[in-house]
Structures are given as C-alpha cells and as structure tokens.
Coordinates of C-alpha atoms and ligand atoms in Angstrom, one line a residue:
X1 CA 138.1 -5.7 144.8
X2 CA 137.6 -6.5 148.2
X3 CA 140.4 -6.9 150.5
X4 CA 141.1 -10.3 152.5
X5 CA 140.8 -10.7 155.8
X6 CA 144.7 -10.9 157.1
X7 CA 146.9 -14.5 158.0
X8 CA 148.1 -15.2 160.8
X9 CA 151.9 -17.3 160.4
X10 CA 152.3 -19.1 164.1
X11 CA 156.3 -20.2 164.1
X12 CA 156.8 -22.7 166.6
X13 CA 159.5 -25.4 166.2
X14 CA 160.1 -23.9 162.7
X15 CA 161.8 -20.6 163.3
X16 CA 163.3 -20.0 159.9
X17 CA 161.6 -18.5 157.0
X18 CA 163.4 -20.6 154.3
X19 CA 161.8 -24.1 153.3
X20 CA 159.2 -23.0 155.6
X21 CA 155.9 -24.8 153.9
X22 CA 153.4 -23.0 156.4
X23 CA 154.9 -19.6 155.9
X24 CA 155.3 -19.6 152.1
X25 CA 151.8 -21.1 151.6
X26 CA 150.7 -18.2 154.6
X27 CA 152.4 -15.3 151.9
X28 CA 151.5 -16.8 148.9
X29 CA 147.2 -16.1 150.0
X30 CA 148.3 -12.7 149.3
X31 CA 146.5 -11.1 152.3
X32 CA 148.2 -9.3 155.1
X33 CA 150.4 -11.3 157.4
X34 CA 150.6 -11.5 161.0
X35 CA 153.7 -13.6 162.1
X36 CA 153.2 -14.7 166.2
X37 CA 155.2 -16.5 168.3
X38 CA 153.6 -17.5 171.7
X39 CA 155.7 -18.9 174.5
X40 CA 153.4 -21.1 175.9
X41 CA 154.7 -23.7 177.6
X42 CA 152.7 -26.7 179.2
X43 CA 154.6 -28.1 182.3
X44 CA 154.9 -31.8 181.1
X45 CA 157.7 -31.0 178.6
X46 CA 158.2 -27.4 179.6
X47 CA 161.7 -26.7 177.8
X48 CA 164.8 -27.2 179.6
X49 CA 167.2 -24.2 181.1
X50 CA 169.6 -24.9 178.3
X51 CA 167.2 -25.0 175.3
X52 CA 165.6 -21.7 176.5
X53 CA 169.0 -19.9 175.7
X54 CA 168.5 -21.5 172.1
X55 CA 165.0 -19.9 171.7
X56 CA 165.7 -16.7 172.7
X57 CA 168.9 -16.1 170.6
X58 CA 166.7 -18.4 167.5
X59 CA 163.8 -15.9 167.9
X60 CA 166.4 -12.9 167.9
X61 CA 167.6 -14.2 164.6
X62 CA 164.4 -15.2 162.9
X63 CA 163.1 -11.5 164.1
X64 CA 166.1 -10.3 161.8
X65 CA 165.4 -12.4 159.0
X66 CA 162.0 -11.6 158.7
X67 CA 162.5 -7.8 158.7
X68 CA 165.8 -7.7 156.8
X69 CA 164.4 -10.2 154.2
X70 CA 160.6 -9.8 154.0
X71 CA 160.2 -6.7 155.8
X72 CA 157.9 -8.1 158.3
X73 CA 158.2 -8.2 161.9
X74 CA 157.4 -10.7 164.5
X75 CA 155.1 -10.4 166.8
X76 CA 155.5 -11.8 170.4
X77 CA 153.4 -13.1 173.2
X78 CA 153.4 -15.4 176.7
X79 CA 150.5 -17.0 177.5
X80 CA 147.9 -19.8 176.5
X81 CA 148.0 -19.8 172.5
X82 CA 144.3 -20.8 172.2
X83 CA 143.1 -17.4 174.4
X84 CA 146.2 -15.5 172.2
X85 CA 144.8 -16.1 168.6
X86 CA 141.1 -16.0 169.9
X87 CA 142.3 -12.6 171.1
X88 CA 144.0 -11.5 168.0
X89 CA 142.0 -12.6 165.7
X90 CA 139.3 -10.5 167.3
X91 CA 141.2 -7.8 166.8
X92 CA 142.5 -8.2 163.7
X93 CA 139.8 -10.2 162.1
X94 CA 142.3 -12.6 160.7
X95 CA 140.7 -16.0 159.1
X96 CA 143.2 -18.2 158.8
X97 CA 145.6 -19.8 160.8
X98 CA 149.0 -21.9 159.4
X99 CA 151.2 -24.0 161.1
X100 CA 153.9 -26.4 160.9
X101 CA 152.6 -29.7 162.3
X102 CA 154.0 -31.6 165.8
X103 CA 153.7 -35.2 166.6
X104 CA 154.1 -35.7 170.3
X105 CA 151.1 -36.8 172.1
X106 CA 150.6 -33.6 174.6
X107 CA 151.2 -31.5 171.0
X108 CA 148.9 -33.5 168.6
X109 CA 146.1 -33.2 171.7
X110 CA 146.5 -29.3 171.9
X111 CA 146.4 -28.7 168.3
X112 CA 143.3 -30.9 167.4
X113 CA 141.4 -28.6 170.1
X114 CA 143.4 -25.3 169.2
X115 CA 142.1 -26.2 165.7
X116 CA 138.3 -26.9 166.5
X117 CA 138.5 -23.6 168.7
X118 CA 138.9 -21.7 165.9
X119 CA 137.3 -23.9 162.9
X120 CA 134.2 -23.1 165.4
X121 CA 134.5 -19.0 165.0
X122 CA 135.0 -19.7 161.1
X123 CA 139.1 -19.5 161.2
X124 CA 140.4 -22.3 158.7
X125 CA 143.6 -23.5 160.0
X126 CA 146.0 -24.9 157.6
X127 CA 148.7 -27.1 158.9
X128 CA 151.9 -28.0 157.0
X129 CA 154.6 -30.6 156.7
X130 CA 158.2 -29.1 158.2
X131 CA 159.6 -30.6 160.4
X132 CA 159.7 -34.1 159.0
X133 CA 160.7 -35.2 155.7
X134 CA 157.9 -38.0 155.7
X135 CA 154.7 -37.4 157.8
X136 CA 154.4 -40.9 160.3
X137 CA 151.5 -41.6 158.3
X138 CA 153.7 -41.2 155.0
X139 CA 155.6 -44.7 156.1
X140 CA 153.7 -47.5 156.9
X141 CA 154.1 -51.2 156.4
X142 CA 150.6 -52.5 154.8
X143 CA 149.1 -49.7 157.3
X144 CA 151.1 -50.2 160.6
X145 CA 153.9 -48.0 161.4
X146 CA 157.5 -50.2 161.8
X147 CA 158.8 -51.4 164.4
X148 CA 162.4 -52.1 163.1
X149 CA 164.1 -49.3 161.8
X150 CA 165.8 -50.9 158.9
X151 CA 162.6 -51.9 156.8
X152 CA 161.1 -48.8 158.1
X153 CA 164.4 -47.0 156.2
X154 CA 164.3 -49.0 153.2
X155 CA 160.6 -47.7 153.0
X156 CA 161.7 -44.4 153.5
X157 CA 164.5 -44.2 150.7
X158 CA 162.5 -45.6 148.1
X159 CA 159.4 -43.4 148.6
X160 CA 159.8 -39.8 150.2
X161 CA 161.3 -37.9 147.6
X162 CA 164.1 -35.0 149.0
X163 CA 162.3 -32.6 146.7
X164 CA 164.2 -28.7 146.4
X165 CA 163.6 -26.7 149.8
X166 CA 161.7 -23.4 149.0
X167 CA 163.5 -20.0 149.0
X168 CA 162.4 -17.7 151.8
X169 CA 159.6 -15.6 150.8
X170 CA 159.9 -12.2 148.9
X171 CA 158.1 -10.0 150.9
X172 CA 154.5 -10.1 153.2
X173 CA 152.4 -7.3 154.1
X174 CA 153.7 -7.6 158.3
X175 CA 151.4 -6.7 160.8
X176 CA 152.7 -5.0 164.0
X177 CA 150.9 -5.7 167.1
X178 CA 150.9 -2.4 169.3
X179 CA 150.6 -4.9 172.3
X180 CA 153.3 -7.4 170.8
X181 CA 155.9 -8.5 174.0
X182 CA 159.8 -8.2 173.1
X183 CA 161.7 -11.4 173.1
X184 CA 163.7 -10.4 176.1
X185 CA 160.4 -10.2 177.9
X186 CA 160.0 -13.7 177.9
X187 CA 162.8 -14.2 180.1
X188 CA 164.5 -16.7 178.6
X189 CA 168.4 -16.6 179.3
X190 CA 169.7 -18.6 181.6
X191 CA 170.8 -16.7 184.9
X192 CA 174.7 -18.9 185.0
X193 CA 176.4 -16.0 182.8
X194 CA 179.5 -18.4 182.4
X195 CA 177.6 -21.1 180.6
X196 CA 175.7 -18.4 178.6
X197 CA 179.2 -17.2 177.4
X198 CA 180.2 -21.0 176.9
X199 CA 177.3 -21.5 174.6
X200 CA 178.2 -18.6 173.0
X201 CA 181.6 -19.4 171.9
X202 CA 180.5 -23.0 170.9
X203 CA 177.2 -22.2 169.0
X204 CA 175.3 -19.5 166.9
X205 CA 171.4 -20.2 166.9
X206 CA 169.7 -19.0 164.0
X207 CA 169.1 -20.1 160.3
X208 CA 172.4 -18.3 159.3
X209 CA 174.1 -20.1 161.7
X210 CA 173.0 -23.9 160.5
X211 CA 173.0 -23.2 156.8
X212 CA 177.4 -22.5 158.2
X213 CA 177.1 -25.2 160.1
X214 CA 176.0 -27.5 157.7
X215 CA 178.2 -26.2 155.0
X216 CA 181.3 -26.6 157.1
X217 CA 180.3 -29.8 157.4
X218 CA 180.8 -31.1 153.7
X219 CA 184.3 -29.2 154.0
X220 CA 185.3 -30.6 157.1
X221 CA 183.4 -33.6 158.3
X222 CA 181.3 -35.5 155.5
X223 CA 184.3 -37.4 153.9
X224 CA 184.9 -39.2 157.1
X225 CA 181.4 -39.5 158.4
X226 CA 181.2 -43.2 158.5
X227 CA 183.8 -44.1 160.9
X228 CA 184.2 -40.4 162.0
X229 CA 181.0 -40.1 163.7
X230 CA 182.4 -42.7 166.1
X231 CA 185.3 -40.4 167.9
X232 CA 184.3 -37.8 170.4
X233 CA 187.2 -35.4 169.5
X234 CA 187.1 -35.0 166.0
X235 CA 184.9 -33.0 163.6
X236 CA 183.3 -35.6 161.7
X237 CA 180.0 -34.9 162.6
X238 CA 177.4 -31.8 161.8
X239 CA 176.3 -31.1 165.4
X240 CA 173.4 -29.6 163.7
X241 CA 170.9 -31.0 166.2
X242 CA 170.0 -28.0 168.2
X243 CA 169.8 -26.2 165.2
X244 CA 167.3 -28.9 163.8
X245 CA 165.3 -29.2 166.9
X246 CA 164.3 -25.7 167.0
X247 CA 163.4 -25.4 163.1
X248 CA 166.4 -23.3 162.3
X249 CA 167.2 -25.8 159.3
X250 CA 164.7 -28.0 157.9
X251 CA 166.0 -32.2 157.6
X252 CA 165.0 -31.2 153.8
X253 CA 167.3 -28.8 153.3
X254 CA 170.2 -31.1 154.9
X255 CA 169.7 -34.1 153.0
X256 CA 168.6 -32.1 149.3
X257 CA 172.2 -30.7 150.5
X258 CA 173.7 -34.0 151.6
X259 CA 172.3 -35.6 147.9
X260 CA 173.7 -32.5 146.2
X261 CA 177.4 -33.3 147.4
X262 CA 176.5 -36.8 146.7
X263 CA 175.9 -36.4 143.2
X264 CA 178.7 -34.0 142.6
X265 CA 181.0 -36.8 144.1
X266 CA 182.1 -34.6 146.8
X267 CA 181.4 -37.2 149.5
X268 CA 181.2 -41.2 148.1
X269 CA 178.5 -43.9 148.8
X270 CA 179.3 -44.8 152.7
X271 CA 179.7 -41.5 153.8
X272 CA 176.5 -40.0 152.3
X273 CA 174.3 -43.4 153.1
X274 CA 175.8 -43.6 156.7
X275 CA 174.6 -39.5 157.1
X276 CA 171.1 -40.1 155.4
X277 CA 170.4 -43.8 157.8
X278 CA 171.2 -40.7 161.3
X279 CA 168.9 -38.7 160.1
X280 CA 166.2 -41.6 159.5
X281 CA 166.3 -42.3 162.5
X282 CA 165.4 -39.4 163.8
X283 CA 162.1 -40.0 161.7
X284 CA 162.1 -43.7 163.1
X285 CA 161.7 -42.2 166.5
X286 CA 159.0 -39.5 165.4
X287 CA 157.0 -42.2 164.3
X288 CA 157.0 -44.2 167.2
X289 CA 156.4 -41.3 169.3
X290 CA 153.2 -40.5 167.5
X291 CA 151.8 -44.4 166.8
X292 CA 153.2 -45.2 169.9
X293 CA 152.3 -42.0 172.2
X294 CA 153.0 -43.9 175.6
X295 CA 156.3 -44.0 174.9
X296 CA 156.9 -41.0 176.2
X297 CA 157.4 -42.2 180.2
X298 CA 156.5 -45.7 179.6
X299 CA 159.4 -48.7 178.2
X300 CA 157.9 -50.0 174.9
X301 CA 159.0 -53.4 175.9
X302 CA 156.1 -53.9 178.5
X303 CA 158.5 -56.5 180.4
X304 CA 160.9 -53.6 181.6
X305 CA 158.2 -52.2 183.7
X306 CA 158.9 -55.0 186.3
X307 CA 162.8 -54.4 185.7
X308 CA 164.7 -53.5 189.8
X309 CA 165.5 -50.1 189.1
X310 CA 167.5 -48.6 191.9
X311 CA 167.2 -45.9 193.8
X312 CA 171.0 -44.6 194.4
X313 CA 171.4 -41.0 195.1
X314 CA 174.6 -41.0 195.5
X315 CA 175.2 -42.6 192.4
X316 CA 172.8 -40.1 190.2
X317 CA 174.8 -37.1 191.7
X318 CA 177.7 -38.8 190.7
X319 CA 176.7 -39.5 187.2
X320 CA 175.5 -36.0 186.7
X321 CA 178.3 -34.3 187.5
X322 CA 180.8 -36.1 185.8
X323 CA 182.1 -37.8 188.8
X324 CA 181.9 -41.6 188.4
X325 CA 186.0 -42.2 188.6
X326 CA 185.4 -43.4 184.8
X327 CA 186.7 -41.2 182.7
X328 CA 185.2 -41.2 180.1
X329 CA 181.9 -41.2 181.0
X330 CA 183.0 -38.1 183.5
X331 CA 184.3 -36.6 180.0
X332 CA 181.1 -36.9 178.7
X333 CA 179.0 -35.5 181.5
X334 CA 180.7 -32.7 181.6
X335 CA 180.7 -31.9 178.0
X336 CA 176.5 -32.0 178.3
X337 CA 177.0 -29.5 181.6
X338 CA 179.6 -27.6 179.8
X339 CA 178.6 -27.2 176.2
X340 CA 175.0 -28.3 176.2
X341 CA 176.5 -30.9 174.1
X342 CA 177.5 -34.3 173.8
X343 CA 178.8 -36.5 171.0
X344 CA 176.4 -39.3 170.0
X345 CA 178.9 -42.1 171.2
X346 CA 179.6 -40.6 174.4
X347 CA 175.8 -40.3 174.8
X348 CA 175.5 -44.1 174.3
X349 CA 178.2 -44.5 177.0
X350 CA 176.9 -42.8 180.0
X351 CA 173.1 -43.8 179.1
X352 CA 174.3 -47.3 179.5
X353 CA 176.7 -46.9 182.6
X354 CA 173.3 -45.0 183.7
X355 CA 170.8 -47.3 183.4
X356 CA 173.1 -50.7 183.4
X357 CA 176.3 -49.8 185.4
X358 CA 174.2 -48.1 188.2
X359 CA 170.7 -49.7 187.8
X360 CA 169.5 -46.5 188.0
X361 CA 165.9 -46.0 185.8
X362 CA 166.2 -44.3 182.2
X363 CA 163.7 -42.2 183.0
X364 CA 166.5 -40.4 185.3
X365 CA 168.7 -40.0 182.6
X366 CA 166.5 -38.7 180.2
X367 CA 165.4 -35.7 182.6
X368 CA 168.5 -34.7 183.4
X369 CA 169.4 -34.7 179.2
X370 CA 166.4 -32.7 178.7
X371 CA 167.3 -30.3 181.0
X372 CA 170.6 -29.9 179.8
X373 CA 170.4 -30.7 176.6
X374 CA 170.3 -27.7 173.4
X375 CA 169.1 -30.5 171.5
X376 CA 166.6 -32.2 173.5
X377 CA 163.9 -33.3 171.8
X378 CA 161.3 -35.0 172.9
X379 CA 161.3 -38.1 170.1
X380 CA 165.5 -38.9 169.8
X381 CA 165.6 -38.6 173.4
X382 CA 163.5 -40.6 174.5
X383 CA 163.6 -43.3 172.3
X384 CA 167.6 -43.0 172.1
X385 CA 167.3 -43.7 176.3
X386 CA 165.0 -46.6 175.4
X387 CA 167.7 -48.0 172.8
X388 CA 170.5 -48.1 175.1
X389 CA 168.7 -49.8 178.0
X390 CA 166.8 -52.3 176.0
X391 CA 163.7 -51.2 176.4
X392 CA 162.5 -49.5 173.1
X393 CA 162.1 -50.6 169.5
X394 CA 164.2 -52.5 167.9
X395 CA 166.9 -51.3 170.9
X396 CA 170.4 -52.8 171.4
X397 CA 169.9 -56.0 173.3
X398 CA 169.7 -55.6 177.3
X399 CA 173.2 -57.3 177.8
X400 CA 175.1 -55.1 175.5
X401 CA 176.6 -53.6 178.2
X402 CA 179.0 -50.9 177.4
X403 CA 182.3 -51.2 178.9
X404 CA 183.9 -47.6 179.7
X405 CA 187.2 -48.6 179.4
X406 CA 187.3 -50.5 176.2
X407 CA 184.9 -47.4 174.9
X408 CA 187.6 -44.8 175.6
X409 CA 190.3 -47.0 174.4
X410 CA 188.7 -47.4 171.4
X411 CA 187.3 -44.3 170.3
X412 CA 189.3 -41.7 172.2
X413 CA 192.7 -43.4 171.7
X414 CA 194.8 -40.5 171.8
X415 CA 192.8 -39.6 174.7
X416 CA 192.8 -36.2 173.7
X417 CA 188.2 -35.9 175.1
X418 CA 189.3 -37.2 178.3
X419 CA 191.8 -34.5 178.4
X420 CA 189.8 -31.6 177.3
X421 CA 187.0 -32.6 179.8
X422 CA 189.0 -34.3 182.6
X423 CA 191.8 -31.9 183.0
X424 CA 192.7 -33.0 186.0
X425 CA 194.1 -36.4 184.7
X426 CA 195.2 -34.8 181.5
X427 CA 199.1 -35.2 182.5
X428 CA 198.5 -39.1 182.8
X429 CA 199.9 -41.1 179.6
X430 CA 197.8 -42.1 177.4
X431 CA 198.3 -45.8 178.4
X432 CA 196.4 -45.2 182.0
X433 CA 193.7 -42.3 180.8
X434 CA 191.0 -45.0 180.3
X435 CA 191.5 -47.0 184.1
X436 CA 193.5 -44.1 186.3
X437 CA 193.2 -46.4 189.1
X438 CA 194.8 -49.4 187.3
X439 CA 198.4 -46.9 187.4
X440 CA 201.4 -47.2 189.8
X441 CA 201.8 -45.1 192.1
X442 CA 204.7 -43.4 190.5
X443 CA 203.1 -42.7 187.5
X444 CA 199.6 -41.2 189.4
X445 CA 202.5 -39.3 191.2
X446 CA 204.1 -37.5 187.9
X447 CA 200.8 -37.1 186.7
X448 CA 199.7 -34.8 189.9
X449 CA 196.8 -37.4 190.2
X450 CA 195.5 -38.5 193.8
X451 CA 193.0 -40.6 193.8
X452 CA 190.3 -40.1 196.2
X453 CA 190.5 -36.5 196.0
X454 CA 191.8 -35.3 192.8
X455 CA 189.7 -37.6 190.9
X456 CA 187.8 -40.4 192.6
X457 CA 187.9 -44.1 192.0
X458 CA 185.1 -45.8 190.4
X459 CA 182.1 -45.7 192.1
X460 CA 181.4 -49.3 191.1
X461 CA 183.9 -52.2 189.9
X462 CA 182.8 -52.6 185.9
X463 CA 183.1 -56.8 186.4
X464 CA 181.0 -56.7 189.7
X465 CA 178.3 -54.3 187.8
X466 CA 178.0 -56.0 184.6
X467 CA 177.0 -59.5 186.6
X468 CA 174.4 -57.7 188.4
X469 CA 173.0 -56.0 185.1
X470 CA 172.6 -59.5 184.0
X471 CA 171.1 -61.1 186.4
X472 CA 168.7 -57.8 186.9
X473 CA 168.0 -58.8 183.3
X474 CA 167.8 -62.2 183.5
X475 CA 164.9 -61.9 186.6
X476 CA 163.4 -60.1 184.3
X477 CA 162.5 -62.6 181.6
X478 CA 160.6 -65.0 184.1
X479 CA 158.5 -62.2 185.1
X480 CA 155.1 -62.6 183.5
X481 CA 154.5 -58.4 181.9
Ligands
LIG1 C1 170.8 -41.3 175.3 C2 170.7 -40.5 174.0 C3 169.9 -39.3 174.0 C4 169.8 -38.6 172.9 N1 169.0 -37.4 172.9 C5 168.9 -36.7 171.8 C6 168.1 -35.5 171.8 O1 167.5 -35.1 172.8 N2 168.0 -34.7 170.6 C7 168.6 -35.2 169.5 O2 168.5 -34.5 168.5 N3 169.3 -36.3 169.4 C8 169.5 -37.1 170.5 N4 170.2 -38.2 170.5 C9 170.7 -38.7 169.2 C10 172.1 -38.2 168.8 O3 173.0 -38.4 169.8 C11 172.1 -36.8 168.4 O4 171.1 -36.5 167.4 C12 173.5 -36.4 167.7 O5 174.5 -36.7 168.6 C13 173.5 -35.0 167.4 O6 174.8 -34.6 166.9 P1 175.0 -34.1 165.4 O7 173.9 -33.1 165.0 O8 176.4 -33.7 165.3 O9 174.7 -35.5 164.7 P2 175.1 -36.0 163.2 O10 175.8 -37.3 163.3 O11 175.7 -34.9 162.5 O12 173.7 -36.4 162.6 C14 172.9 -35.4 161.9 C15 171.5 -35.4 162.4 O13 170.9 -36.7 162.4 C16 170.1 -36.9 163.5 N5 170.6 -38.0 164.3 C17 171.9 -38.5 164.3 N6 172.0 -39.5 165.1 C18 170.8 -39.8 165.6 C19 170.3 -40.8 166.5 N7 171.0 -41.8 167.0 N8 168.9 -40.8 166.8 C20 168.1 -39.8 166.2 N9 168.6 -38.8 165.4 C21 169.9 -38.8 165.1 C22 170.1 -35.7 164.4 O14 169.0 -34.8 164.0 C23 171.4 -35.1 163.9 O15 171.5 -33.7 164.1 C24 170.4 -39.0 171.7 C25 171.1 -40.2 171.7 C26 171.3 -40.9 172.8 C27 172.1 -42.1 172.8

C-alpha cells in the first residue's frame, strides 16, 4: 500500500481540538498531520493589544492539548499564510488543506484566493463549519438573509439541529517542522505587566478553561439568567465570549450543554430560551456581516451617513478613560481598561452616552472596544455599536436614549459596580452613587468626595444632551440618503 501524501490542519479562530469539524475530518484521512498556525495579520482588523494576550496564552494551551491528548505538536509561523503553505507544502508534499470557515468580508476574500492558490498546484482544500452553529447561507427567508432578528431566530430554532459536539481526536501522526517559530516568538504579550497580571487573575484562555467556565455557569449563573444578565455585579452571566471568539469552545458545545441542563430540568424554560435567543444573536450579526459585508465601517441605515457627528476630543478622552462625572458609565470604562471586560448592559450604556450623549461617531467607539476588548469580534461588535446608535438592523430606535442615572439606579442598586470601579466615590451612600453631583455638600464631605478634582462633574447635563440627540436625529429624517 502506498502511503498518502500528509494533511495539513490550519487552526485559526478554532484553537481547540474538541468539536473541531476541520481537525477531526483532517485525522480521520488517516495520512500524516501537520497542525499550523500562522500569525498573519492584515492591518484592517489587525487584532487588538488585549486580544493578542488571549492568543498567545490560547495557542499555549491548544499546544498542550494537542501533545498531551493526540501526541501531536503544533507548528508555528509569522508571515503571509498563502507564501507559508505554498512553502510547506513544497516541502512536505502535503495535498490537502482543512479549515474552519470565516465570514467577514476581508476573511471570505483571502480565503477564496488562498484556496484557488492551492486548488491550482493540485492541493484540495476542505473547509468546515465551526464556528457557527448555522452557516449564513443555512438561514434564509425564501433566499434572503433577515433583517429582523426575531423571524431570523424562529428560523433558526426550528431548523439547525444542536447535534452532539465531537470528542477530540484520538491520536494523528504530528509532523514537526524543524523550522516551526515558538509561540513566544510571535511577540504577542502585551508590554503593561500590571494588566497582563489583571487578565490573569480574571481569566484562563484555553479549552480547559471555557469547558470550567461554562460549567460554572449552570452552577452559578443559568438559574437566574433571564433577569440576571441585566446587573453588572452579579454572576449571572457565562462571560464566555473571549473564550468563544478565539474558538476555545465551540457555540455547539454551549448550547448541546445549555439543552442538556434544559432537559434534565436543571434550568426552566426562560432561563434556557433567554441564553439560547444571546447566543442567536451572535449568529444574527454573522449573517449580516457576511450578506451585508459593508457593514463593517458603513451604518446599514444609509440615512445615518448624513447624521452631525462631532468631533470632541476632549469628550472621547473622557469617555475612554472612565472620566465622564457619570458614574456608571466611568464604572464601565474602566472595567473594559481594567479587565478587558465589560458586562453586556454596561456596554449598551456607554455605547449610547458615546454615540448619543456626546454625538461622538460609533465608529469611535467601536475602535477603541476592539482595541480593548478580549472579546472583540468583528461581527457582535460592530453590529452591537450599530444597535445602540440606531443605525443597524433591526437596532433600538435612535431616541432610546439611555439615561445613566436611571441605568445605575436600576441595575446596580446596591451600587456595589460603581464601587468596585469608582473607588473613589465608593464611601458615598447609595442614595447619591448614581448623580454625585446632585449631593450636599456635607454628605460629598463624609464621603472624601470633591468634585472637580476627586471625581469630575458631568461633562455634559443628561436633559441638555438628550434634546440635542433629538433634534440631531430629527435633522436627520428630512435629509434625502
Ligand atoms: C457596544 C457593544 C459592543 C459589543 N462587542 C462585542 C464583541 O466585540 N464581542 C462579543 O462577543 N460580544 C460583543 N457584544 C455583545 C455582548 O455584550 C457580549 O457578547 C457579552 O457581554 C459577553 O459576555 P458573556 O459571554 O458573559 O455573555 P452571556 O450573556 O453569557 O452570553 C453568552 C454568549 O452569547 C453571545 N452574546 C450574548 N449577548 C450578545 C449580544 N448582545 N450580541 C451578540 N452576541 C451575544 C456571546 O457570544 C456570549 O459569550 C457587544 C455589545 C455591545 C452593546
């Protein structure tokens, strides 16, 4: 018998090897096995400073897993992935190629030519499903993709079955490159040591690490999702997301769980329909981003690219660094700079002080959240910055303005996230945490609070800003798009 020509496995937002279609398929042909990561990074959407921690310590731990568990290593390189594989594949003589597939625009484009590079030296590249749990071809209505994300959910529930995630392979015949990088070669930790050792304490990259996370989850979180999800300090939600945005976890192996619990009547009806709708939308915004590939710098409401957007430094620098003299949009920004973090409500409230508060273009405040961001991803952030101004699909109406201090009072009543992220007003009472600059003087006084240079007032009144929003908006509609 003759023996194949060897496979080559290219992880690149799926570094796991359980429930990993590409990889299992890429065993199961039997031949010899090259696994390859290439850091190859186009400027566009190079990754941000915070997501490049996530990769390094994900690769560390998918380097483990391969070599503890299928005693196989992984290969490493830096450069441009189509000169890479022409490279090793002369080498090796490999001839075939899997993948798991992307959907963003710049991704699709590389990968069609990536693939008719090497269809053109006789390399067969197979791509699989993995990181969606319905392709964005999978969920159409009458052939067009949906707009709404309620119909498009409905579709979704009755047709993509949550079939069992596959095991991690046995064992693969591993190549070793003798010219493979390491992963510290790739230089990706980030040089602030403190927030290294803050992500640290706060998260553990790596399949290991989200199959705990998830798990914890059903003990601690799941029974209360539904209204949990809501309030910023408690641990209602999974906070899987950097986890999921890097492939560490597959959405099939979360919801087969989530359906598990369901069925055992660990967690009832709400809670387990509330969890399934988060993570459809996450596919809602994959398949806008890849019917609608503009979306990625342009509003998908053509009339918002005639909306005033200001320009107002001052006000940006004061946004990003959790600075605004409202506190719980301060809270918030400096749980993202902090943690690489923030909670999905909080995320709502400063995207809207943002964009509506300060007039200032989403665009803005999407950079800065991919930069900071250990989740960032390309589709939930920017259509999640197009939902909160107004301009995306099926978004929250322009004049749902969020008020800052009704949002705090509501879901941080105790005001125990303003106090963990604001210490500096954390002696205040409760009462005055949401408007510090509403409290007498005595009170500011107990509290150690000066306004002005402890903590600064608002940077703009709430009333005063939420008339101008409006009429911003309401120029808008006579403007022909
Ligand atoms: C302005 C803004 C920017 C955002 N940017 C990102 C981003 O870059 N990356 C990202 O993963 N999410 C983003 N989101 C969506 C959401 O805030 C996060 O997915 C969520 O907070 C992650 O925390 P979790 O894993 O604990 O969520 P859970 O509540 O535990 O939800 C489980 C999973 O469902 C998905 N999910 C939940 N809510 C949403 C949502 N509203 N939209 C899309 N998917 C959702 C995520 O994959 C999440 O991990 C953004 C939201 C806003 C308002």
């Amino acid at each position: 018998m003759t023996e194949q020509n060897p496979t080559i496995m290219l992880f690149r937002e799926d570094l796991r090897i359980q429930d990993n279609i590409a990889l299992t398929c890429a065993v199961e042909r039997g031949s010899k096995i090259l696994c390859l990561f290439v850091d190859d990074e186009k400027s566009l959407f190079a990754r941000g400073s915070a997501q490049k921690w996530w990769l390094h310590h994900s690769l560390k731990a998918l380097e483990r897993e391969l070599q503890n568990k299928m005693d196989c290593p992984l290969n490493i390189k830096s450069g441009s992935t189509q000169e890479i594989l022409h490279s090793v594949i002369a080498a090796c003589q490999a001839d075939r190629v899997f993948w798991s597939r992307r959907y963003a625009p710049h991704q699709t484009a590389t990968d069609k030519e990536l693939k008719a590079s090497l269809e053109k030296i006789g390399v067969k590249v197979v791509s699989c499903k993995g990181r969606l749990l319905a392709e964005p071809w999978e969920t159409l209505n009458d052939g067009n993709p949906y707009r709404v994300f309620t119909p498009f959910w409905k579709r979704m529930k009755a047709h993509v079955p949550i079939d069992q995630p596959l095991p991690a392979p046995k064992s693969a015949h591993g190549m070793k490159l003798p010219t493979s990088l390491s992963i510290e070669d790739l230089r990706l930790l980030h040089s602030n040591s403190e927030l290294c050792a803050s992500f640290h304490a706060n998260w553990q990259p790596g399949e290991a690490g989200a199959c705990q996370r998830l798990q914890q989850f059903f003990v601690n979180g799941a029974s209360n999702y539904s209204k949990g999800r809501d309030f910023p300090s408690l641990s209602s939600v999974t906070r899987l997301s950097p986890h999921i945005q890097m492939g560490d976890i597959s959405p099939r192996q979360i919801l087969f769980e989530a359906t598990r619990q369901f069925e055992l009547g660990r967690i009832d009806n709400k809670n387990y329909t509330k969890f399934y709708s988060e993570i459809a939308w996450r596919e809602f915004s994959y398949s806008l981003l890849y019917h609608f590939p503009s979306v990625t710098d342009e509003e998908f409401r053509p009339a918002f690219k005639h909306f005033p957007w200001q320009d107002n430094r001052a006000g940006q620098l004061a946004w990003e660094s959790g600075q605004t003299g409202y506190p719980i949009v301060d809270a918030g920004m400096r749980e993202l700079r902090q943690t690489g973090y923030m909670h999905n409500r909080i995320r709502m409230v400063t995207a809207s002080f943002l964009t509506k508060h300060l007039l200032i273009d989403w665009r803005v405040g999407m950079k800065h959240f991919w930069d900071l961001l250990l989740d960032a991803d390309i589709a939930s952030n920017t259509l999640s910055w197009q939902w909160v101004t107004g301009c995306g699909a099926d978004a929250a109406p322009y004049f749902r303005i969020f008020n800052p201090i009704l949002q705090a009072r509501k879901f941080d009543p105790d005001g125990d996230y303003i106090r963990r992220w604001v210490p500096e007003l954390s002696q205040l009472p409760t009462s005055h945490l949401a408007d510090p600059w509403l409290a007498p003087t005595d009170i500011l006084e107990d509290a150690g609070v000066r306004l002005g240079e402890t903590y600064p007032y608002p940077i703009v009144d709430h009333a005063f800003a939420r008339v101008r929003a409006m009429d911003a908006y309401r120029g808008l509609k006579t403007t022909p798009s």
